[in-house]
CSV table of C-alpha atoms in Angstrom, one decimal:
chain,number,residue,atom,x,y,z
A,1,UNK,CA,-8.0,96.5,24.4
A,2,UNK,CA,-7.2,93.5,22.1
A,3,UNK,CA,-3.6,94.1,22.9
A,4,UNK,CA,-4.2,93.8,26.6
A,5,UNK,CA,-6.5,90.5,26.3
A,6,UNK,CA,-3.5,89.2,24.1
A,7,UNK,CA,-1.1,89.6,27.3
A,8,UNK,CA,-3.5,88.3,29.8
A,9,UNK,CA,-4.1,85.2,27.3
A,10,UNK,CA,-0.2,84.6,26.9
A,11,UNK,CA,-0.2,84.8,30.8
A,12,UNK,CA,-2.5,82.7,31.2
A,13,UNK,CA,-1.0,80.2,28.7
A,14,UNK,CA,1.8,80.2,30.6
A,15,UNK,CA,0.6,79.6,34.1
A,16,UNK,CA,-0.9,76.6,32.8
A,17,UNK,CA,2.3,75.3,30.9
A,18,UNK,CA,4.0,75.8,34.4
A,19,UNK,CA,1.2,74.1,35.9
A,20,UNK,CA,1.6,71.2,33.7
A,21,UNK,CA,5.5,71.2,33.9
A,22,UNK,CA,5.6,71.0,37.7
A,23,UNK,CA,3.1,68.7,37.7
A,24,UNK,CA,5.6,66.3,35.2
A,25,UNK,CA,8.8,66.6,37.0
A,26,UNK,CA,6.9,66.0,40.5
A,27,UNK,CA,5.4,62.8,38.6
A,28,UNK,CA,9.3,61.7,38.1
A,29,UNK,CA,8.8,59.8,41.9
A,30,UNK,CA,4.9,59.3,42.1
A,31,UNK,CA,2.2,58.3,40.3
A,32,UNK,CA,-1.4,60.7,39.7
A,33,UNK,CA,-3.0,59.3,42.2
A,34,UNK,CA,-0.8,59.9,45.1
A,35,UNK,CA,-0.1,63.9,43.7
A,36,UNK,CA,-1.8,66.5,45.8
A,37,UNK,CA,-2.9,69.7,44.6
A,38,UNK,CA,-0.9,71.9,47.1
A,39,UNK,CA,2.0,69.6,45.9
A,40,UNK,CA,1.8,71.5,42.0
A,41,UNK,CA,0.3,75.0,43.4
A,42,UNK,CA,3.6,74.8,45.8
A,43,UNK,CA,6.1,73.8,42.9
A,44,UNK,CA,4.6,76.6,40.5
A,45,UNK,CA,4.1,79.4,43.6
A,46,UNK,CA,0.8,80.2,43.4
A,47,UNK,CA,-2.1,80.0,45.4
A,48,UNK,CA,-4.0,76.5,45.7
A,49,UNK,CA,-7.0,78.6,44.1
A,50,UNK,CA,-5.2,79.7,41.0
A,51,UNK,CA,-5.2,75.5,39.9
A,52,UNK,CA,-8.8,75.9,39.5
A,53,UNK,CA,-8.5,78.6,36.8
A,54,UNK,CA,-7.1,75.9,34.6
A,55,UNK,CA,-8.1,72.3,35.3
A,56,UNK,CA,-10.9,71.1,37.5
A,57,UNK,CA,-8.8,68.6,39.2
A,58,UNK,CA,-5.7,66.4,39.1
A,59,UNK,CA,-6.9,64.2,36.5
A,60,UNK,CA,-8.0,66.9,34.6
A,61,UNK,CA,-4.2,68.0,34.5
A,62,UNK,CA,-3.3,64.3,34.2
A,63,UNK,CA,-5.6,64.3,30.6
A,64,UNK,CA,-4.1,67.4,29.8
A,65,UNK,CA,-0.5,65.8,30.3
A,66,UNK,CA,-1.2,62.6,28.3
A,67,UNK,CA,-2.6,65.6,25.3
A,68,UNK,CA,1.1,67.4,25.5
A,69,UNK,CA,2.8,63.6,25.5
A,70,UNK,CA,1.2,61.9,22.6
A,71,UNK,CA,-1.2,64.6,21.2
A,72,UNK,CA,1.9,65.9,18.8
A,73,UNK,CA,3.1,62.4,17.7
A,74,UNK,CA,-0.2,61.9,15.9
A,75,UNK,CA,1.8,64.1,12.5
A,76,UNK,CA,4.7,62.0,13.0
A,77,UNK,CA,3.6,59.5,13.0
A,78,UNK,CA,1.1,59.5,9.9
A,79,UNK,CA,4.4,61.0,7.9
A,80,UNK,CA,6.1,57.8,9.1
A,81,UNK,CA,4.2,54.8,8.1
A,82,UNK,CA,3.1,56.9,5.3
A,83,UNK,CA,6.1,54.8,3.4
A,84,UNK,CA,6.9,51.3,3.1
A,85,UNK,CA,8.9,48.3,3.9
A,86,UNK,CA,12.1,48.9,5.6
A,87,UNK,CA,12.0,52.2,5.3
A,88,UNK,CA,9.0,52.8,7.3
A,89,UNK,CA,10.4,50.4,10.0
A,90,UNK,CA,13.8,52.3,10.3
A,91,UNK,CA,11.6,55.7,10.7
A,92,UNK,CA,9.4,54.1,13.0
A,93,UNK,CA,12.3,53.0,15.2
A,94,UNK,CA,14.2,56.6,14.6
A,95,UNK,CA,10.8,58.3,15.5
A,96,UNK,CA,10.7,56.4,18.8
A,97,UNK,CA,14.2,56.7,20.2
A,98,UNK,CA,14.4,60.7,19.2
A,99,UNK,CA,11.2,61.1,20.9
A,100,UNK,CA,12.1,58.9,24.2
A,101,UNK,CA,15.3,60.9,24.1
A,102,UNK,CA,13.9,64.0,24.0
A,103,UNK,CA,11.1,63.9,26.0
A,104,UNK,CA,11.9,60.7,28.8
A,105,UNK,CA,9.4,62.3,31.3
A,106,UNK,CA,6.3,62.3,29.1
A,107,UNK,CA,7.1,58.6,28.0
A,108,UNK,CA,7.6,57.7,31.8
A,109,UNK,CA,3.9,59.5,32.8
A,110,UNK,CA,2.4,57.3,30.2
A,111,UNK,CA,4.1,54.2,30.9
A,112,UNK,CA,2.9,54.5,34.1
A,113,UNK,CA,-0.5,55.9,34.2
A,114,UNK,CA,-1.4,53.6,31.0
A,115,UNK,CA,-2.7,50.9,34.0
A,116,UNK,CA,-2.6,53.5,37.1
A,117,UNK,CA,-5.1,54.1,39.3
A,118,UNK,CA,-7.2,57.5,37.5
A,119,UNK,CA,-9.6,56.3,35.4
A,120,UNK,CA,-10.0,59.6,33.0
A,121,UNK,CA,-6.2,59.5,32.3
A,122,UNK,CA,-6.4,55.6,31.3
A,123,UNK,CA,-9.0,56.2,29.2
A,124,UNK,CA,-6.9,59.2,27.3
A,125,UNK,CA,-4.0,57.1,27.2
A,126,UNK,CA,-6.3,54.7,25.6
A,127,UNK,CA,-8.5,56.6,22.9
A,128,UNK,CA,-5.2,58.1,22.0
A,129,UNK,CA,-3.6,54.9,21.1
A,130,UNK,CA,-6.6,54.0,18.8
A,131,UNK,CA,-6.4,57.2,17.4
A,132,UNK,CA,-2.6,56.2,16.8
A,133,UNK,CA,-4.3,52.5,15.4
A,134,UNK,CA,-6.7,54.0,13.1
A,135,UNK,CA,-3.8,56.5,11.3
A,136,UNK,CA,-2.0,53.3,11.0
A,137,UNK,CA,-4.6,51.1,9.6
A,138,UNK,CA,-5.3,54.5,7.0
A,139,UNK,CA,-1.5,53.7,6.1
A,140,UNK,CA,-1.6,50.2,5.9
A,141,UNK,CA,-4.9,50.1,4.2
A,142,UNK,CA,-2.7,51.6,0.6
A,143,UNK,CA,0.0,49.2,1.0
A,144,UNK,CA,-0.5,46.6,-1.8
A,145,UNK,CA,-0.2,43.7,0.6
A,146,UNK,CA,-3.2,45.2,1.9
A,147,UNK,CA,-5.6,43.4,-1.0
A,148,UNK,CA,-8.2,41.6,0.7
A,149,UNK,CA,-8.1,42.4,3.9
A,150,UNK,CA,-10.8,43.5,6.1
A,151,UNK,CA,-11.2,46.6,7.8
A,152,UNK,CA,-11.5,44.4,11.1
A,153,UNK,CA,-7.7,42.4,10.3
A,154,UNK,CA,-5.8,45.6,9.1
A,155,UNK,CA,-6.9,47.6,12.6
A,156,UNK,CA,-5.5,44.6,14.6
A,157,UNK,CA,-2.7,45.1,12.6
A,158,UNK,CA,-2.1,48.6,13.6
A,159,UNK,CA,-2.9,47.6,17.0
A,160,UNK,CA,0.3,45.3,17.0
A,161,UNK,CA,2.5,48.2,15.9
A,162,UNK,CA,1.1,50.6,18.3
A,163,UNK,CA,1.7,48.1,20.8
A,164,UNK,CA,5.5,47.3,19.6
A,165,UNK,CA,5.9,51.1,19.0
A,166,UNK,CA,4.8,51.4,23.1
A,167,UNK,CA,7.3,48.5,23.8
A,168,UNK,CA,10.4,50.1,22.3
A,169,UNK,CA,9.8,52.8,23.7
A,170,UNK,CA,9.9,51.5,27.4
A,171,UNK,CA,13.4,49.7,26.5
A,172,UNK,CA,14.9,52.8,24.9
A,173,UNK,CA,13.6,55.0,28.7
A,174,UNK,CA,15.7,52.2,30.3
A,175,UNK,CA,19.0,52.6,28.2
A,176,UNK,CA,18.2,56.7,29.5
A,177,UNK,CA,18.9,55.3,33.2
A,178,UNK,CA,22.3,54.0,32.6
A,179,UNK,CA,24.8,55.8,34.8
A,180,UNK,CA,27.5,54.9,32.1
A,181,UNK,CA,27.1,57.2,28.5
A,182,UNK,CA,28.8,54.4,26.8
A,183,UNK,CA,27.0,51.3,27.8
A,184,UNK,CA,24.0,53.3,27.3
A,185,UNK,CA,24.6,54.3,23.6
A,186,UNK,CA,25.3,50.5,22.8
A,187,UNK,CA,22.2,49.8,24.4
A,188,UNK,CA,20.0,52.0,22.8
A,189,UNK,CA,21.4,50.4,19.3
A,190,UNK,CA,21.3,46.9,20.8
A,191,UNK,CA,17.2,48.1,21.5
A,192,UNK,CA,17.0,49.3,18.1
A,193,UNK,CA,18.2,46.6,16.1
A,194,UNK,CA,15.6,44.3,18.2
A,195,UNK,CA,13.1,47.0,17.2
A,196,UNK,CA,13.3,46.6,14.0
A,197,UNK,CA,13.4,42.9,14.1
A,198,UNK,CA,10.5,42.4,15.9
A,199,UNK,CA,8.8,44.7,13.4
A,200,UNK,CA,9.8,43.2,10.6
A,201,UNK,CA,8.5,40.2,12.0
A,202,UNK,CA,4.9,41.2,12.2
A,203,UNK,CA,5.3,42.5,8.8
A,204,UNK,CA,6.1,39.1,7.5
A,205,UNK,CA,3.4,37.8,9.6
A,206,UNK,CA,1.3,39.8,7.6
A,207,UNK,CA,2.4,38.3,4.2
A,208,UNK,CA,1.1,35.3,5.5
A,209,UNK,CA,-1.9,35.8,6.8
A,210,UNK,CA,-4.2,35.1,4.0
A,211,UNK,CA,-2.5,31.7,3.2
């Protein structure tokens, strides 16, 4: 018996997975608001019926997609600005470009949906990137730059990495587009060296901000 409720949950698992996959590649040309139900239930071959099994609704599916993009950063990312100084700006920047390169469609769905038109999917967007902010401001908060600053100061802090983090992304999905491999690798190094920059510029901000 256990067995055979082990299958159905595996088959299950996977219908939804397929759900959520032809759900991203049809969001490749159109945002969540615009998607249709019988679009995904066509692209996976089921029944319109069967998409009720697993989500109540697009935006339902649309939460679940912004989960599978940036649910699994959230280890990563600790383990990153878990060190210091350069170090944790050249890991930062390395997280970012293996993870665009790797996964260009979940970066696009967020970019876009961040400020789309479904208001459950903004707001997942959203209390996933202050999740991100308050693992960052845990980080920063044992830096010993860190001394006397408020718990208020140190999470806009984290916000402003986030929000770089975000940003490099974006530029390293546009070096993706490039119909020419070559340009496009000199581009996504031109984007990282601006990355870490930019970062280390808020970090010196930072030294300063007491003064």
């Amino acid at each position: 018996m256990s067995h055979t409720l082990g299958i159905r949950q595996a088959q299950k698992q996977k219908t939804r997975q397929a759900f959520l996959d032809a759900a991203l590649a049809l969001l490749e040309e159109q945002s969540l608001s615009s998607l249709g139900l019988r679009e995904v239930t066509r692209a996976v071959g089921v029944a319109p019926t069967a998409f009720y099994r697993h989500f109540r609704s697009t935006a339902d599916l649309g939460v679940a997609l912004v989960d599978e993009a940036l649910g699994s950063l959230h280890p990563m990312v600790r383990t990153t600005v878990s060190t210091s100084g350069e170090e944790r700006i050249t890991r930062a920047v390395r997280l970012i470009s293996d993870y665009v390169a790797a996964h260009p469609a979940h970066i696009r769905f967020i970019a876009r949906e961040r400020h789309g038109g479904v208001q459950p999917v903004r707001e997942a967007i959203r209390d996933q990137l202050a999740r991100f902010a308050e693992e960052v401001r845990t980080e920063l908060a044992k830096d010993p730059e860190a001394k006397g600053w408020n718990d208020d100061d140190l999470l806009m802090l984290a916000h402003l990495y986030v929000d770089q983090m975000l940003i490099t992304a974006s530029l390293f999905l546009e070096t993706l587009e490039s119909p020419d491999p070559e340009p496009s690798e000199a581009e996504r190094e031109r984007v990282a060296q601006v990355a870490a920059r930019q970062m280390r510029l808020i970090s010196l901000g930072r030294q300063h901000w007491l003064d």
